[in-house]
Structures are given as structure tokens and as C-alpha cells.
Amino acid sequence: MTTDADAGCGADTILPTPLDFKGLPPSKLAAPLNPSEHPENVIRVATALEKLGILNQAVFYKVEADYYDWPLEKRAERLQAPDTAHLCKTLLFENTRQKPTSDNPLDPLNSKHYILITQYVSKPNAQKFNNFVRSLNGNAVPRKYYNMRIASNEDNLRLTGYPNGGVCPFGTLADVPIVMTENITKLDPPVIFLGAGHDQYKVSIPVRALVDLGWHVVDLEPNSEPN
């Protein structure tokens, strides 16, 4: 007997919004999730998307418990993503050398933490990230006070409220500034898949909807490193 996990993309386990989608294409549904049928964090993501006015462009999916043990190719197949380049992750970064310039530790111009949305298939350049964050404050703070590193699990949970595997830029507990890598805006078709508050839930969203939110879009590719 073949299971959904074996098949990789069994349509009967795709959970768009809402659950009662029998016979309807998942991409056509965008009603609010039923709070009684989904984890609290997933409902928080859906609520945040609704407040932003883009819930009607989102599709939620529930994946198998061993999803993160799979290679990227199988994950993309499971989500019916165009290819692995469309699979993205939300990372919380900490400036471990930050020199505060305001009373707000999450000052968008010089924050202790930043959220970065990037592709699984691309590794962002650390020096470019440092340079970008420094530029937000007009390069007023010396370079030695910038060292962007992945934040601790404790800080991640405290600021986003989401566990590893489910981290999402929507509905975070703190108003952390958000950065998205430029390569995401070049995807064709223009859609990405992100964690949705729980390690077994994912959400797909058109790139245009994210760009329209006004997030920073930055070239963090390793080539052509700026001085």
C-alpha cells in the first residue's frame, strides 16, 4: 500500500484554507482557518495574513512529521512547488556587536535582531548582510559594531513565538524588521513556500504580495562583494 509520505504529493493531505475543501482546487480557497482544527500558532499566522490583506492569496499545507528529514526535491514535490528554489526559510539574526543608537532594541535603522527570508538553495553573504544593516543608519556606526549571526533558539522563540521548522515572518511576537533576499523576487513563477507557525504546516504566498508589504529587498548573493 502506498502512503502519502511515500507518494510525496498526495493531494488529500494538502490543507488550504479551510479544511472542508472536498473536490475544490486548493489554490482557489482562502477562507480563514478553523481555530478548532489547527494549532494556535498556525491560526496566528492566518490572522496576521488577514490583517495584512493577503490571506486570500495564501494557501496552507500540512506535511508529514518527517518532512524535514526529506531532501529538498521531495519537499518541493510534496508541496507541488515549481522547484526547490521556491522553498524558503525565515531566519532570525542577531547583531552580536550592536552599538545601540536608540532606546528601542528593535529600531529598524539599527536593530539588535533582523528577520531574513531566504531560499534554501542559496546561502546569504554575511558581509553583505552586515553592510546592508549598517547602511540603514547611514553608515554612522563603525563597521566593528556589526556581526550578524543566527540568533539563539531562546531569542527566536521569545521574539517570533514560533519553534524551529515553523518560523514565519507573520504574526511574530515582536516587531522585528524584515529583510528578503533579492533572488526571491526573480522567481518564475513568483511564489514562495514558508513555514507557517508549526513544523508540519507550510504556506505559499505570491512574491508580489510580499514586496508590496514594503520589506527590505537586498542582494545577499556571495558574488560581487561590495567594499
Short mmCIF file of C-alpha atoms in Angstrom, two decimals:
data_model
loop_
_atom_site.label_atom_id
_atom_site.label_comp_id
_atom_site.label_asym_id
_atom_site.label_seq_id
_atom_site.Cartn_x
_atom_site.Cartn_y
_atom_site.Cartn_z
CA MET A 1 0.00 0.00 0.00
CA THR A 2 1.37 3.43 -0.94
CA THR A 3 1.08 6.17 1.68
CA ASP A 4 1.09 9.94 1.14
CA ALA A 5 4.57 10.10 2.58
CA ASP A 6 5.73 7.55 0.02
CA ALA A 7 3.98 9.30 -2.84
CA GLY A 8 5.38 12.68 -1.84
CA CYS A 9 2.48 14.86 -3.02
CA GLY A 10 -0.79 13.19 -2.05
CA ALA A 11 -3.39 15.89 -2.68
CA ASP A 12 -5.70 14.62 0.07
CA THR A 13 -3.30 15.85 2.76
CA ILE A 14 -2.87 19.35 1.35
CA LEU A 15 -4.65 21.67 3.73
CA PRO A 16 -5.54 25.00 2.18
CA THR A 17 -8.00 27.25 3.97
CA PRO A 18 -10.38 25.89 5.15
CA LEU A 19 -10.19 22.12 5.69
CA ASP A 20 -13.53 21.32 4.09
CA PHE A 21 -12.27 21.76 0.50
CA LYS A 22 -13.52 18.45 -0.92
CA GLY A 23 -13.49 18.48 -4.70
CA LEU A 24 -12.14 22.03 -4.97
CA PRO A 25 -8.67 23.04 -6.21
CA PRO A 26 -6.54 24.08 -3.17
CA SER A 27 -5.32 27.20 -4.97
CA LYS A 28 -8.89 28.52 -5.18
CA LEU A 29 -9.51 28.65 -1.43
CA ALA A 30 -8.51 31.36 1.00
CA ALA A 31 -11.11 31.47 3.77
CA PRO A 32 -9.95 31.77 7.42
CA LEU A 33 -8.72 28.59 9.09
CA ASN A 34 -10.97 26.96 11.66
CA PRO A 35 -9.31 27.61 15.06
CA SER A 36 -10.67 24.35 16.49
CA GLU A 37 -8.89 22.25 13.86
CA HIS A 38 -5.39 23.74 13.71
CA PRO A 39 -2.55 24.63 16.12
CA GLU A 40 -2.75 28.05 17.78
CA ASN A 41 0.42 29.29 16.07
CA VAL A 42 -0.96 28.44 12.62
CA ILE A 43 -4.11 30.41 13.40
CA ARG A 44 -1.87 33.32 14.46
CA VAL A 45 -0.17 33.23 11.06
CA ALA A 46 -3.53 33.19 9.25
CA THR A 47 -4.83 36.05 11.40
CA ALA A 48 -1.75 38.14 10.63
CA LEU A 49 -2.15 37.49 6.90
CA GLU A 50 -5.79 38.54 7.14
CA LYS A 51 -4.84 41.81 8.86
CA LEU A 52 -2.31 42.47 6.09
CA GLY A 53 -4.99 41.86 3.49
CA ILE A 54 -3.20 38.96 1.80
CA LEU A 55 -4.87 35.90 3.33
CA ASN A 56 -6.87 35.50 0.13
CA GLN A 57 -3.57 34.97 -1.72
CA ALA A 58 -2.22 32.34 0.68
CA VAL A 59 -2.55 28.55 0.63
CA PHE A 60 -1.80 26.46 3.72
CA TYR A 61 -0.42 22.91 3.63
CA LYS A 62 0.01 20.24 6.25
CA VAL A 63 3.03 18.00 5.76
CA GLU A 64 4.25 14.76 7.29
CA ALA A 65 6.09 14.64 10.62
CA ASP A 66 9.33 13.55 8.93
CA TYR A 67 9.18 16.32 6.30
CA TYR A 68 12.48 17.84 7.43
CA ASP A 69 14.22 14.50 7.01
CA TRP A 70 13.44 14.60 3.28
CA PRO A 71 15.72 16.06 0.58
CA LEU A 72 14.63 19.40 -0.85
CA GLU A 73 13.44 17.77 -4.06
CA LYS A 74 10.93 15.62 -2.22
CA ARG A 75 9.75 18.58 -0.13
CA ALA A 76 9.12 20.60 -3.30
CA GLU A 77 7.21 17.69 -4.82
CA ARG A 78 5.13 17.31 -1.66
CA LEU A 79 4.11 20.97 -1.76
CA GLN A 80 3.65 20.94 -5.53
CA ALA A 81 6.22 23.74 -5.71
CA PRO A 82 7.70 24.56 -9.15
CA ASP A 83 11.17 23.55 -7.91
CA THR A 84 13.42 23.74 -4.85
CA ALA A 85 14.30 27.41 -5.47
CA HIS A 86 10.78 28.31 -4.31
CA LEU A 87 11.28 26.74 -0.87
CA CYS A 88 12.25 29.49 1.56
CA LYS A 89 13.04 29.82 5.24
CA THR A 90 12.63 32.54 7.83
CA LEU A 91 15.72 33.12 9.97
CA LEU A 92 16.20 35.37 12.99
CA PHE A 93 19.59 37.08 13.01
CA GLU A 94 21.29 38.89 15.88
CA ASN A 95 23.88 41.63 15.62
CA THR A 96 26.17 40.30 18.33
CA ARG A 97 28.22 43.52 18.40
CA GLN A 98 25.39 46.02 18.21
CA LYS A 99 26.05 49.52 19.50
CA PRO A 100 22.57 50.86 20.42
CA THR A 101 21.61 54.23 18.96
CA SER A 102 18.13 54.44 20.49
CA ASP A 103 16.10 53.11 23.41
CA ASN A 104 14.36 50.67 21.07
CA PRO A 105 16.34 47.41 20.72
CA LEU A 106 14.37 46.71 17.52
CA ASP A 107 14.93 50.14 15.98
CA PRO A 108 14.54 49.41 12.23
CA LEU A 109 17.61 51.55 11.48
CA ASN A 110 19.85 49.75 13.97
CA SER A 111 18.09 46.72 15.38
CA LYS A 112 19.62 44.08 17.62
CA HIS A 113 17.69 41.49 15.57
CA TYR A 114 16.51 41.20 11.97
CA ILE A 115 14.38 38.57 10.27
CA LEU A 116 15.79 37.30 6.98
CA ILE A 117 13.74 35.43 4.38
CA THR A 118 15.99 33.46 2.07
CA GLN A 119 15.95 30.41 -0.20
CA TYR A 120 17.10 27.01 0.98
CA VAL A 121 19.22 26.70 -2.17
CA SER A 122 21.12 29.95 -1.56
CA LYS A 123 23.46 30.92 1.27
CA PRO A 124 23.33 34.67 2.04
CA ASN A 125 26.64 36.51 2.20
CA ALA A 126 27.37 37.55 5.79
CA GLN A 127 29.47 40.60 4.89
CA LYS A 128 26.80 41.91 2.51
CA PHE A 129 24.25 41.50 5.29
CA ASN A 130 26.46 43.41 7.72
CA ASN A 131 26.98 46.17 5.15
CA PHE A 132 23.27 46.45 4.43
CA VAL A 133 22.27 46.71 8.10
CA ARG A 134 24.97 49.32 8.65
CA SER A 135 23.70 51.34 5.66
CA LEU A 136 20.25 51.63 7.25
CA ASN A 137 21.73 54.06 9.78
CA GLY A 138 23.63 55.97 7.11
CA ASN A 139 26.87 54.14 7.98
CA ALA A 140 27.01 56.30 11.10
CA VAL A 141 28.17 53.42 13.30
CA PRO A 142 31.66 51.93 12.70
CA ARG A 143 31.88 48.53 10.97
CA LYS A 144 33.29 46.87 14.09
CA TYR A 145 29.83 47.07 15.68
CA TYR A 146 28.21 44.77 13.10
CA ASN A 147 28.31 40.99 13.24
CA MET A 148 25.10 39.35 12.01
CA ARG A 149 24.73 35.77 13.25
CA ILE A 150 21.86 33.31 13.59
CA ALA A 151 20.09 34.07 16.87
CA SER A 152 19.70 31.56 19.67
CA ASN A 153 16.69 29.28 19.87
CA GLU A 154 15.67 31.12 23.03
CA ASP A 155 15.70 34.53 21.32
CA ASN A 156 13.94 33.07 18.31
CA LEU A 157 11.07 31.76 20.43
CA ARG A 158 10.94 34.95 22.51
CA LEU A 159 10.77 37.30 19.53
CA THR A 160 8.89 35.28 16.91
CA GLY A 161 6.91 32.91 19.11
CA TYR A 162 7.49 30.11 16.61
CA PRO A 163 9.52 26.88 17.00
CA ASN A 164 12.21 25.67 14.62
CA GLY A 165 10.66 24.40 11.41
CA GLY A 166 7.67 26.69 11.77
CA VAL A 167 9.27 30.14 11.95
CA CYS A 168 7.27 32.64 9.93
CA PRO A 169 7.53 36.42 9.37
CA PHE A 170 3.79 36.87 10.01
CA GLY A 171 2.33 37.28 13.47
CA THR A 172 5.65 37.46 15.30
CA LEU A 173 5.50 38.38 18.98
CA ALA A 174 7.89 41.30 18.47
CA ASP A 175 8.03 43.81 15.63
CA VAL A 176 11.34 42.61 14.21
CA PRO A 177 12.48 44.37 10.98
CA ILE A 178 12.22 42.07 7.95
CA VAL A 179 14.66 41.61 5.07
CA MET A 180 14.08 39.46 1.97
CA THR A 181 16.82 38.35 -0.42
CA GLU A 182 16.59 39.81 -3.90
CA ASN A 183 16.78 36.45 -5.67
CA ILE A 184 13.30 35.65 -4.35
CA THR A 185 11.89 38.49 -6.45
CA LYS A 186 13.32 36.86 -9.60
CA LEU A 187 11.48 33.55 -9.20
CA ASP A 188 9.29 32.34 -12.05
CA PRO A 189 6.53 31.67 -11.27
CA PRO A 190 6.68 34.28 -8.48
CA VAL A 191 5.58 32.28 -5.45
CA ILE A 192 7.38 31.02 -2.34
CA PHE A 193 6.68 28.46 0.36
CA LEU A 194 7.39 29.30 4.02
CA GLY A 195 6.95 27.81 7.46
CA ALA A 196 3.53 28.62 8.93
CA GLY A 197 3.96 28.60 12.70
CA HIS A 198 4.29 24.83 13.15
CA ASP A 199 6.82 22.37 11.75
CA GLN A 200 4.06 20.45 9.95
CA TYR A 201 2.41 23.48 8.35
CA LYS A 202 3.58 25.49 5.33
CA VAL A 203 2.10 28.43 3.46
CA SER A 204 2.57 29.58 -0.12
CA ILE A 205 2.36 33.28 -0.95
CA PRO A 206 2.91 35.25 -4.17
CA VAL A 207 6.16 37.21 -4.13
CA ARG A 208 4.37 40.36 -5.27
CA ALA A 209 2.25 40.35 -2.11
CA LEU A 210 5.43 40.31 0.00
CA VAL A 211 7.16 43.04 -1.98
CA ASP A 212 4.08 45.22 -1.58
CA LEU A 213 4.45 44.97 2.21
CA GLY A 214 7.49 47.22 1.94
CA TRP A 215 10.06 44.80 3.32
CA HIS A 216 13.70 45.45 2.53
CA VAL A 217 14.76 43.54 -0.60
CA VAL A 218 18.53 43.06 -0.67
CA ASP A 219 21.12 41.36 -2.85
CA LEU A 220 22.92 38.97 -0.50
CA GLU A 221 24.45 36.69 -3.12
CA PRO A 222 28.10 35.77 -2.42
CA ASN A 223 29.47 37.16 -5.69
CA SER A 224 30.48 40.78 -6.38
CA GLU A 225 31.12 41.58 -2.75
CA PRO A 226 30.93 45.33 -2.10
CA ASN A 227 33.64 47.11 -0.13
#
